[in-house]
Amino acid sequence: MSDLPAAIEIHEEGPREGFQYEKKIFPLADRVALVNALSHTGLKQIQVASFVSPKHVPQMADSAEFFAAIEKVPGVKHTGLWLNETGFRRASAVKNVDLKGVLLFYASDAFALQNNGCNAEEMRKRQDDWIRLYDDAGVAIASVYIMTAFGCNLQGEVPVEAVTENVRWVLERFGKNGRPIPAIYLADTVGWAVPTEVERRVGAVRELAPTARIGLHLHDTRGAGPASFYAALRMGVDLFDSSVAGLGGCPFAGHSHGAAAGNICTEDIVFMAHEMGIETDVNLDALIEAALFAERIIGRPLGGRIMHSGSLTRFHETARSRKLV
Amino acid sequence: MSDLPAAIEIHEEGPREGFQYEKKIFPLADRVALVNALSHTGLKQIQVASFVSPKHVPQMADSAEFFAAIEKVPGVKHTGLWLNETGFRRASAVKNVDLKGVLLFYASDAFALQNNGCNAEEMRKRQDDWIRLYDDAGVAIASVYIMTAFGCNLQGEVPVEAVTENVRWVLERFGKNGRPIPAIYLADTVGWAVPTEVERRVGAVRELAPTARIGLHLHDTRGAGPASFYAALRMGVDLFDSSVAGLGGCPFAGHSHGAAAGNICTEDIVFMAHEMGIETDVNLDALIEAALFAERIIGRPLGGRIMHSGSLTRFHETARSRKLV
């Protein structure tokens, strides 16, 4: 147990993932109220919305108004997502966006081709342009994401080497000349991760980059998300993306192969962390209230567990008041 | 990874848990068809129904007809549940029931009082009557269940000692005079278990009873079920109860504190096991079909994940055909 980190940092992705995933456009006031509720739970980083083509993603057309309307809470970063320079420029001009530089890589050529029209190697080359862009804008490069790091629904198996060659590329450019290594995220884009693969792939990255901070972006597509989370904790990983209420998928939508499932559920991993003595700085019961609010907005049952069963807070309080613990 | 067992044994509890949990009584033909489907997946033990008071549990009033109607598949045990001698006698008289002797213990006095009207110690004493009853009937005592082994919604925290004193009782009566120690199940009756507590409690039981086989009965009430499953695997546990499709609860029924949630989901743990190289003898895709059939019977989305997202079988087959693995 002593291998587990004392504290973990959770980046909330529910609002962006959730509202982007849905076909319907939800009232701005509801979306703002959800972000505000989350901003008062103790979460330190919340991804609010993306700056992508309003033609392709009409749900995100009002991202500027969305950001402008949220309450800024001290200590809470509100981040956005962009996939091209236009998006980054838009985000840069918007009030309340905390800009964080992100580089994107693929461990699967097939997925890169589908999403970016290039293979994984070309995608790496394009990141040099992003580095220049961020440098010119004075935006620190906080993290790199290696997508399809555990497997790919188009290509199938993804060898570990396809992950580590991206890490090697990063290490050629960072970790020297006063340029810190960004957090390296292994993203299980399509829900293939299981605990032993988390151990294998995190282990391989750590061997290459022992001083880099490693993050995990997990989806609970096939029920192994919480187990992969625990495996990552055991590897000392202390940085996770997750979604309140499991927002960002519709895990019960029927047997459609490849159906989207949300990120691992924020309040469920907060519960698990706290019960294991790992600090998150998050108020679990406030977060559960936010999850229930998200479910009321979306209007159908979401995949989170503890939001429907209730925390153990009252039992622990009773035990403390009786000096049992 | 080398600590993981090479193979695990899964006892399917979905039919009994699921149909008993629901208020509605489902057509016998549907229930029989589900059990028959499960009997052809490779699962070796399926709990079909319980022999309890038809006045209190009308859903289980036709257990005898249910058992009589199922197809007996070689190598598959079809078990029943009983809570008193009358129930055991009924089960003994019914066609197709594979009788397995079970002893029941509590780690929480409060839960024992609610369910059995006695405290945990008195519950232990009553098991001597059960031992005699099983002995007289020539029924081997296969397992002991220690309920509320991780926590209790009535009492709160459950100390490890409350678990191990039941184990001590068992060891006074078994493991000598040619009487083998039954499998000792830690049952997370109300969904408190997290990985570190699995490690702590399984470790404590193993220290006391190093030669006993340990089983886990987990509920995925708060999202930590799959992680607890993985923690148990790491401890070498190779015996699990689970429910197809997560039957036996309604995890999305709203924020009712203490709401029931089903056992961990059979096909989700089979998937995770296979992906980690652990054998189950179960055909995952056949099991997913059975889970989808269970969902059609129940008529609302069930909590299983992979049944809604699809297995990775086709990717692995492609990889094998290309000799990539």
XYZ file of C-alpha atoms in Angstrom:
650
model
C 0.000 0.000 0.000
C 2.933 2.280 0.633
C 3.448 2.543 -3.127
C 0.287 4.578 -3.518
C 0.717 8.321 -3.957
C -0.228 10.478 -0.959
C -2.270 12.757 -3.184
C -3.528 12.828 -6.743
C -4.498 15.627 -9.100
C -7.701 15.224 -11.056
C -8.546 17.198 -14.171
C -12.270 17.355 -14.702
C -13.293 16.906 -18.341
C -17.019 16.358 -17.883
C -18.432 19.632 -19.203
C -16.464 19.583 -22.458
C -16.724 15.820 -22.988
C -20.332 15.629 -21.924
C -21.886 18.518 -23.781
C -19.816 17.855 -26.895
C -20.888 14.222 -26.973
C -24.622 14.995 -26.839
C -26.546 15.804 -30.013
C -28.730 18.286 -28.166
C -27.533 21.765 -27.266
C -28.235 22.374 -23.579
C -29.175 25.794 -22.175
C -26.117 27.943 -21.507
C -27.357 28.750 -18.014
C -27.383 25.039 -17.105
C -23.899 24.464 -18.473
C -22.582 27.510 -16.620
C -24.260 26.394 -13.396
C -22.614 22.970 -13.684
C -19.151 24.456 -14.194
C -19.723 26.821 -11.268
C -20.822 23.957 -9.043
C -17.722 21.991 -10.025
C -15.523 25.024 -9.368
C -16.627 24.900 -5.721
C -15.882 21.220 -5.121
C -12.130 21.565 -4.710
C -11.308 20.441 -8.258
C -8.331 22.468 -9.507
C -8.781 22.152 -13.254
C -11.975 21.954 -15.283
C -12.128 21.641 -19.050
C -15.093 23.803 -19.932
C -15.489 23.713 -23.716
C -13.651 23.323 -26.996
C -12.824 25.798 -29.730
C -13.564 23.689 -32.771
C -15.507 24.250 -35.962
C -19.064 25.325 -35.069
C -20.108 23.810 -38.382
C -18.920 20.352 -37.342
C -19.612 20.671 -33.624
C -22.547 23.065 -33.167
C -22.700 22.159 -29.454
C -19.495 24.130 -28.992
C -20.431 27.173 -31.085
C -20.949 29.385 -28.035
C -17.731 28.471 -26.195
C -16.727 32.144 -25.900
C -20.023 33.110 -24.233
C -19.820 29.972 -22.077
C -16.386 30.904 -20.725
C -17.364 34.532 -20.280
C -20.341 33.549 -18.142
C -18.582 31.258 -15.660
C -17.552 32.318 -12.200
C -13.794 32.497 -11.736
C -12.897 30.791 -8.491
C -9.394 31.389 -7.112
C -7.142 28.386 -7.578
C -9.320 26.794 -10.250
C -8.088 26.642 -13.843
C -10.737 26.621 -16.573
C -9.251 25.115 -19.702
C -10.353 24.747 -23.294
C -9.580 22.355 -26.101
C -8.458 23.237 -29.625
C -7.239 21.130 -32.525
C -5.839 23.745 -34.895
C -4.311 27.208 -34.852
C -7.630 28.931 -35.499
C -9.048 27.234 -32.420
C -6.049 28.236 -30.339
C -6.313 31.853 -31.498
C -10.003 31.909 -30.635
C -9.333 30.470 -27.183
C -6.548 32.991 -26.612
C -8.944 35.868 -27.216
C -11.637 34.631 -24.857
C -12.159 35.808 -21.311
C -11.638 33.340 -18.483
C -9.734 30.707 -20.490
C -6.651 29.448 -18.688
C -4.378 28.605 -21.600
C -2.365 25.431 -21.222
C -0.220 24.201 -24.080
C -0.946 20.638 -25.142
C 0.780 18.480 -27.772
C -1.075 15.603 -29.404
C 0.392 12.303 -30.544
C -0.975 8.980 -31.740
C 0.193 5.480 -31.054
C -1.906 4.247 -33.981
C -1.430 5.289 -37.607
C -4.971 4.287 -38.501
C -6.491 6.528 -35.829
C -4.195 9.421 -36.769
C -5.248 9.038 -40.397
C -8.922 9.088 -39.487
C -8.688 12.070 -37.133
C -5.881 14.111 -38.653
C -5.343 12.780 -42.165
C -1.732 11.873 -41.487
C 0.156 8.988 -39.911
C 1.647 9.012 -36.409
C 5.069 10.132 -37.624
C 3.671 13.085 -39.566
C 1.594 13.963 -36.504
C 4.798 14.141 -34.479
C 6.383 16.455 -37.049
C 3.391 18.764 -36.849
C 3.974 19.158 -33.124
C 7.125 21.162 -33.882
C 4.813 23.817 -35.348
C 2.741 23.714 -32.172
C 5.832 24.137 -30.017
C 6.750 27.266 -32.018
C 3.161 28.522 -31.818
C 2.999 28.107 -28.048
C 6.469 29.596 -27.613
C 5.518 32.643 -29.680
C 2.353 33.074 -27.646
C 4.213 32.639 -24.360
C 2.069 29.656 -23.404
C 3.807 26.952 -21.402
C 3.527 23.427 -22.747
C 1.944 21.621 -19.839
C 1.181 18.207 -21.252
C 1.485 15.833 -24.154
C -1.211 13.298 -24.943
C -0.420 9.979 -26.590
C -3.763 8.872 -27.941
C -4.808 5.249 -28.586
C -1.979 4.330 -26.230
C -3.606 1.007 -25.283
C -5.258 -0.143 -28.493
C -7.187 1.127 -31.465
C -10.579 0.223 -32.873
C -9.313 0.818 -36.411
C -5.881 -0.749 -36.297
C -6.330 -3.230 -33.442
C -3.389 -3.983 -31.160
C -1.013 -1.128 -30.443
C 2.547 -2.203 -29.601
C 4.273 -0.570 -26.631
C 6.928 0.693 -29.030
C 4.296 2.828 -30.792
C 3.817 4.609 -27.463
C 7.460 4.937 -26.537
C 8.567 6.341 -29.890
C 6.385 9.344 -29.145
C 8.003 9.638 -25.729
C 11.445 9.542 -27.345
C 10.413 12.385 -29.636
C 9.308 14.417 -26.629
C 12.563 13.745 -24.791
C 14.578 15.024 -27.754
C 12.911 18.413 -27.368
C 12.165 18.706 -23.653
C 14.055 18.161 -20.432
C 16.997 20.293 -21.575
C 17.844 23.952 -22.211
C 15.596 24.950 -19.331
C 12.570 23.422 -21.020
C 10.790 21.128 -18.551
C 9.311 17.836 -19.693
C 5.529 18.211 -19.963
C 3.302 15.701 -18.197
C 3.058 12.657 -20.467
C -0.479 11.348 -20.697
C -1.277 7.886 -21.925
C -4.781 8.227 -23.332
C -6.958 5.139 -23.608
C -8.989 6.835 -26.308
C -11.182 3.844 -27.130
C -11.286 1.863 -23.896
C -8.851 -1.003 -24.269
C -6.818 -0.538 -21.080
C -6.630 -3.231 -18.426
C -4.469 -3.106 -15.287
C -1.594 -5.228 -16.572
C -1.295 -3.084 -19.704
C -1.317 0.055 -17.546
C 1.573 -1.428 -15.615
C 3.433 -2.417 -18.774
C 2.974 0.860 -20.634
C 3.448 3.197 -17.680
C 6.513 1.134 -16.790
C 7.949 1.500 -20.303
C 7.393 5.269 -20.312
C 8.897 5.649 -16.862
C 11.957 3.665 -17.862
C 12.529 6.063 -20.758
C 11.602 9.202 -18.854
C 12.141 8.559 -15.150
C 11.685 12.192 -14.148
C 8.590 12.898 -16.246
C 5.216 13.135 -14.599
C 2.883 10.560 -16.103
C -0.856 11.063 -16.428
C -3.661 8.757 -17.477
C -6.730 9.546 -19.520
C -8.977 6.500 -19.097
C -12.397 5.650 -20.482
C -14.584 3.113 -18.732
C -15.743 1.480 -21.931
C -15.516 -2.145 -20.877
C -15.699 -2.015 -17.095
C -11.954 -2.087 -16.457
C -11.556 1.683 -15.941
C -11.590 1.693 -12.124
C -9.205 -1.275 -12.041
C -6.833 0.480 -14.436
C -7.046 3.554 -12.210
C -5.982 1.459 -9.235
C -3.166 -0.168 -11.221
C -1.931 3.311 -12.147
C -2.012 4.422 -8.506
C 0.107 1.407 -7.626
C 2.597 2.572 -10.264
C 2.722 5.932 -8.491
C 0.711 7.792 -11.142
C -0.845 10.871 -9.535
C -2.468 12.695 -12.469
C -5.802 11.691 -13.977
C -8.448 12.999 -16.335
C -12.012 12.083 -15.466
C -15.608 13.165 -15.981
C -18.185 13.995 -13.333
C -21.043 11.450 -13.445
C -19.129 9.663 -16.213
C -20.270 12.371 -18.635
C -19.166 12.042 -22.216
C -20.681 8.796 -23.260
C -23.836 6.832 -23.261
C -22.672 3.502 -21.937
C -26.170 2.012 -21.904
C -27.167 2.923 -25.434
C -27.225 -0.616 -26.728
C -24.853 -3.090 -28.236
C -23.277 -0.834 -30.826
C -19.703 -1.980 -31.288
C -17.407 0.886 -30.525
C -20.075 2.899 -28.713
C -18.582 5.811 -26.826
C -18.208 5.576 -23.089
C -17.300 8.441 -20.847
C -14.077 8.977 -18.996
C -13.733 7.222 -15.691
C -16.136 8.861 -13.281
C -14.678 11.661 -11.156
C -16.672 11.136 -7.981
C -16.148 7.359 -8.122
C -12.365 7.743 -8.297
C -12.438 10.451 -5.613
C -14.345 8.040 -3.363
C -11.905 5.223 -4.055
C -8.906 7.485 -3.468
C -10.248 8.836 -0.165
C -11.136 5.377 1.137
C -7.544 4.339 0.428
C -6.116 7.350 2.263
C -5.178 9.295 -0.884
C -5.886 13.032 -0.797
C -7.657 14.764 -3.693
C -8.656 18.115 -2.141
C -12.152 17.403 -3.449
C -15.300 17.512 -1.320
C -16.905 14.223 -2.324
C -20.440 15.080 -1.267
C -20.356 18.420 -3.105
C -19.083 16.569 -6.165
C -21.914 14.022 -5.935
C -24.392 16.915 -5.870
C -22.757 18.295 -9.026
C -22.990 14.852 -10.648
C -26.701 14.637 -9.868
C -27.145 18.113 -11.314
C -25.326 16.985 -14.487
C -27.686 14.034 -14.741
C -30.721 16.298 -14.404
C -29.363 18.501 -17.213
C -28.658 15.572 -19.538
C -31.996 14.036 -18.671
C -31.123 10.349 -18.600
C -29.268 8.049 -16.205
C -25.509 8.546 -16.349
C -22.901 5.899 -15.661
C -21.537 7.095 -12.311
C -22.057 4.688 -9.420
C -21.663 6.493 -6.126
C -23.913 9.352 -7.232
C -26.743 6.807 -7.192
C -25.799 4.909 -4.064
C -24.476 7.658 -1.794
C -21.127 8.193 -0.132
C -19.998 6.702 3.154
C -19.396 10.134 4.686
C -22.107 9.792 7.304
C -20.707 6.458 8.487
C -17.196 7.819 8.757
C -18.463 10.853 10.651
C -20.307 8.634 13.099
C -17.184 6.561 13.584
C -15.095 9.693 14.174
C -17.594 11.132 16.620
C -17.495 7.854 18.551
C -13.685 7.943 18.337
C -13.769 4.562 16.631
C -11.188 5.650 14.083
C 1.985 -9.635 -13.011
C 3.299 -13.052 -12.080
C 1.241 -12.924 -8.870
C -1.993 -13.201 -10.801
C -3.683 -16.592 -10.823
C -3.479 -18.537 -14.105
C -7.196 -19.230 -13.972
C -10.204 -18.122 -11.941
C -13.533 -19.737 -11.126
C -16.624 -17.600 -11.448
C -19.950 -18.432 -9.843
C -22.779 -16.774 -11.683
C -25.439 -15.321 -9.382
C -27.363 -13.228 -11.880
C -30.577 -15.224 -12.241
C -31.212 -15.535 -8.504
C -29.989 -12.037 -7.614
C -31.651 -10.409 -10.589
C -35.088 -11.918 -10.548
C -35.297 -11.789 -6.759
C -34.387 -8.100 -6.725
C -37.108 -7.090 -9.202
C -40.637 -6.403 -8.018
C -42.097 -7.872 -11.180
C -42.360 -11.614 -11.746
C -40.896 -12.418 -15.143
C -42.227 -15.218 -17.376
C -40.800 -18.595 -16.413
C -39.874 -19.301 -20.033
C -37.651 -16.191 -20.139
C -35.927 -17.066 -16.884
C -35.342 -20.629 -18.049
C -34.009 -19.428 -21.403
C -31.533 -17.132 -19.617
C -30.235 -19.938 -17.390
C -29.951 -22.227 -20.425
C -28.028 -19.573 -22.339
C -25.681 -19.104 -19.379
C -25.222 -22.879 -19.102
C -23.710 -22.867 -22.581
C -21.179 -20.092 -22.003
C -18.629 -22.183 -20.138
C -19.695 -20.984 -16.677
C -19.420 -23.917 -14.271
C -21.816 -22.812 -11.536
C -25.040 -20.841 -11.828
C -27.262 -19.883 -8.907
C -30.729 -20.271 -10.349
C -33.203 -19.372 -7.613
C -33.793 -19.355 -3.887
C -36.029 -21.449 -1.666
C -37.374 -18.766 0.622
C -40.822 -17.849 1.863
C -43.112 -17.316 -1.159
C -45.100 -14.983 1.079
C -42.123 -12.666 1.553
C -40.470 -13.235 -1.836
C -43.228 -14.056 -4.337
C -40.693 -13.801 -7.176
C -39.184 -17.069 -5.958
C -42.458 -18.953 -5.390
C -41.974 -21.160 -8.452
C -38.342 -22.122 -7.813
C -39.172 -25.823 -8.055
C -40.771 -25.441 -11.492
C -37.922 -23.158 -12.537
C -35.283 -25.756 -11.700
C -37.317 -28.553 -13.236
C -37.545 -26.671 -16.527
C -33.849 -25.887 -17.044
C -31.594 -27.860 -19.306
C -28.928 -29.815 -17.451
C -25.613 -29.264 -19.175
C -22.747 -31.618 -18.260
C -20.182 -29.932 -16.042
C -22.489 -27.101 -14.987
C -23.765 -26.956 -11.405
C -27.133 -25.271 -10.860
C -27.346 -24.131 -7.268
C -30.053 -22.716 -5.044
C -30.143 -20.508 -1.983
C -31.920 -21.237 1.290
C -31.891 -19.469 4.638
C -33.589 -22.008 6.888
C -34.138 -25.736 7.210
C -37.497 -25.604 5.438
C -35.808 -23.978 2.451
C -33.039 -26.568 2.452
C -35.560 -29.429 2.601
C -37.495 -27.929 -0.294
C -34.319 -27.524 -2.345
C -33.301 -31.108 -1.546
C -36.557 -32.434 -2.972
C -36.347 -30.496 -6.231
C -35.115 -31.888 -9.537
C -31.929 -30.420 -11.021
C -30.690 -28.659 -7.873
C -27.001 -29.259 -7.229
C -26.883 -29.084 -3.449
C -23.873 -27.279 -2.005
C -23.629 -26.732 1.727
C -23.106 -23.109 2.723
C -22.565 -21.586 6.184
C -23.452 -17.950 6.819
C -21.653 -15.547 9.135
C -21.762 -11.827 9.803
C -18.979 -9.402 10.562
C -21.561 -6.897 11.802
C -23.888 -7.419 14.744
C -26.295 -4.784 13.482
C -26.712 -6.481 10.108
C -27.086 -9.900 11.747
C -29.786 -8.487 14.021
C -31.669 -7.017 11.094
C -31.474 -10.116 8.895
C -31.476 -12.940 11.412
C -32.626 -11.446 14.710
C -29.422 -12.405 16.502
C -25.914 -11.014 16.884
C -22.847 -12.291 15.016
C -21.852 -14.643 17.841
C -25.275 -16.253 18.029
C -25.208 -16.580 14.226
C -21.965 -18.525 14.561
C -23.534 -20.851 17.135
C -26.426 -21.544 14.789
C -23.976 -22.769 12.160
C -23.295 -25.834 14.302
C -26.899 -26.843 13.641
C -26.288 -26.328 9.926
C -23.170 -28.472 10.017
C -25.202 -31.277 11.601
C -28.007 -30.787 9.100
C -25.653 -30.961 6.106
C -23.803 -33.920 7.612
C -27.061 -35.815 8.149
C -28.112 -35.065 4.588
C -24.720 -36.085 3.206
C -24.215 -32.653 1.666
C -20.623 -31.425 1.584
C -20.011 -27.988 3.070
C -18.471 -26.159 0.138
C -18.265 -22.597 1.359
C -18.708 -20.173 4.210
C -19.801 -16.597 3.622
C -18.761 -13.784 5.933
C -21.264 -11.071 5.173
C -20.690 -7.336 5.669
C -16.986 -8.202 5.672
C -15.960 -4.713 4.504
C -18.452 -2.426 6.210
C -22.087 -2.161 7.196
C -24.758 0.409 6.399
C -26.317 -0.102 9.839
C -23.260 -0.300 12.064
C -20.704 1.581 9.965
C -17.058 0.528 10.059
C -16.377 -3.181 10.460
C -13.051 -4.014 12.121
C -10.883 -6.715 10.541
C -11.158 -8.642 13.809
C -14.916 -9.025 13.251
C -14.053 -10.899 10.060
C -11.245 -13.011 11.465
C -13.176 -14.188 14.523
C -15.527 -15.943 12.124
C -12.552 -17.494 10.365
C -11.225 -18.726 13.720
C -14.571 -20.354 14.412
C -14.431 -22.119 11.060
C -10.873 -23.328 11.687
C -11.909 -24.884 15.003
C -14.326 -27.132 13.134
C -12.711 -27.677 9.730
C -9.292 -28.621 8.436
C -9.017 -31.603 10.742
C -10.525 -35.095 11.144
C -10.739 -35.416 7.385
C -13.034 -32.398 7.138
C -11.665 -29.993 4.506
C -11.822 -26.248 5.069
C -14.646 -24.800 2.956
C -13.903 -21.879 0.657
C -14.027 -18.730 2.796
C -15.899 -15.937 1.063
C -15.575 -12.332 2.122
C -18.869 -10.786 1.070
C -19.058 -7.062 0.501
C -22.786 -7.166 1.108
C -23.345 -3.417 0.938
C -20.573 -2.177 -1.325
C -17.873 -0.717 0.907
C -14.859 -2.577 -0.459
C -11.907 -0.747 -1.971
C -8.655 -2.367 -3.168
C -6.567 -1.617 -0.072
C -9.234 -3.117 2.201
C -9.398 -6.196 -0.030
C -5.645 -6.550 0.444
C -5.874 -5.996 4.197
C -8.784 -8.357 4.825
C -7.769 -11.100 2.413
C -4.281 -10.847 3.902
C -5.622 -11.243 7.440
C -7.709 -14.278 6.492
C -4.832 -15.876 4.628
C -2.527 -15.380 7.582
C -4.974 -17.252 9.790
C -5.873 -19.884 7.222
C -3.009 -20.171 4.750
C -4.358 -23.303 3.089
C -7.963 -22.167 2.753
C -9.311 -21.110 -0.610
C -10.574 -17.543 -0.398
C -13.446 -16.213 -2.464
C -14.866 -12.742 -2.923
C -18.469 -11.695 -3.300
C -18.296 -8.075 -4.478
C -20.980 -5.546 -5.297
C -20.208 -2.609 -7.560
C -22.140 -0.132 -5.468
C -19.693 2.759 -5.555
C -17.614 2.104 -8.649
C -14.738 0.358 -6.893
C -15.898 -3.207 -7.676
C -13.641 -3.822 -10.695
C -10.656 -2.328 -8.835
C -11.344 -4.563 -5.840
C -11.555 -7.518 -8.218
C -8.104 -6.655 -9.558
C -6.694 -6.196 -6.052
C -8.037 -9.649 -5.164
C -6.414 -11.177 -8.245
C -3.126 -9.665 -7.173
C -3.591 -11.392 -3.804
C -3.987 -14.675 -5.673
C -7.747 -14.933 -5.123
C -9.220 -17.185 -7.818
C -12.873 -17.550 -6.796
C -15.518 -14.903 -7.445
C -19.268 -14.452 -7.403
C -20.669 -12.169 -10.068
C -23.847 -11.394 -11.991
C -24.323 -11.378 -15.744
C -25.088 -7.831 -16.947
C -24.684 -6.674 -13.330
C -28.136 -8.119 -12.568
C -29.405 -7.745 -9.043
C -29.526 -4.047 -8.607
C -30.713 -0.887 -10.182
C -27.621 1.273 -9.979
C -29.231 4.153 -11.863
C -32.405 4.408 -9.838
C -31.599 7.738 -8.266
C -29.843 9.080 -5.255
C -31.346 6.798 -2.660
C -28.734 6.274 0.021
C -28.065 2.598 0.327
C -29.681 1.739 -3.017
C -28.930 -1.792 -4.068
C -26.335 -2.376 -6.734
C -25.710 -5.689 -8.407
C -22.708 -7.918 -8.020
C -19.708 -7.099 -10.117
C -20.594 -7.821 -13.710
C -19.647 -11.294 -14.964
C -18.804 -10.436 -18.562
C -16.821 -7.359 -17.504
C -14.612 -9.392 -15.164
C -14.286 -12.158 -17.763
C -13.093 -9.560 -20.262
C -10.606 -8.094 -17.810
C -9.325 -11.542 -16.839
C -8.839 -12.669 -20.448
C -7.065 -9.444 -21.420
C -4.659 -10.069 -18.555
C -3.995 -13.643 -19.628
C -6.149 -15.250 -16.931
C -8.276 -18.209 -18.053
C -11.959 -18.439 -17.124
C -13.220 -21.169 -19.506
C -15.983 -18.728 -20.445
C -16.813 -17.735 -24.013
C -16.986 -13.961 -23.647
C -19.056 -13.278 -26.730
C -21.623 -15.933 -25.799
C -21.777 -14.392 -22.331
C -22.339 -10.917 -23.778
C -25.252 -12.311 -25.795
C -26.700 -13.754 -22.572
C -26.250 -10.365 -20.864
C -28.116 -8.606 -23.667
C -30.870 -11.201 -23.388
C -31.066 -10.542 -19.626
C -31.423 -6.832 -20.343
C -34.247 -7.487 -22.810
C -36.043 -9.563 -20.159
C -35.653 -6.957 -17.431
C -36.622 -4.210 -19.854
C -34.301 -1.405 -18.759
C -30.602 -0.638 -19.145
C -28.451 -2.768 -16.868
C -25.117 -1.772 -15.413
C -22.751 -3.980 -17.422
C -20.251 -2.107 -19.591
C -18.854 -4.405 -22.229
C -22.305 -5.707 -23.184
C -22.982 -2.198 -24.493
C -19.607 -1.480 -26.060
C -18.644 -4.863 -27.507
C -15.691 -7.138 -26.884
C -12.290 -6.891 -28.533
C -12.547 -10.413 -29.940
C -12.607 -9.309 -33.565
C -9.442 -7.229 -33.099
C -7.597 -10.059 -31.435
C -8.693 -12.462 -34.186
C -7.440 -10.057 -36.843
C -4.135 -9.741 -35.019
C -3.823 -13.507 -34.764
C -4.667 -14.030 -38.422
C -1.961 -11.513 -39.328
C 0.398 -13.257 -36.902
C 0.866 -10.001 -35.036
C 0.548 -11.714 -31.681
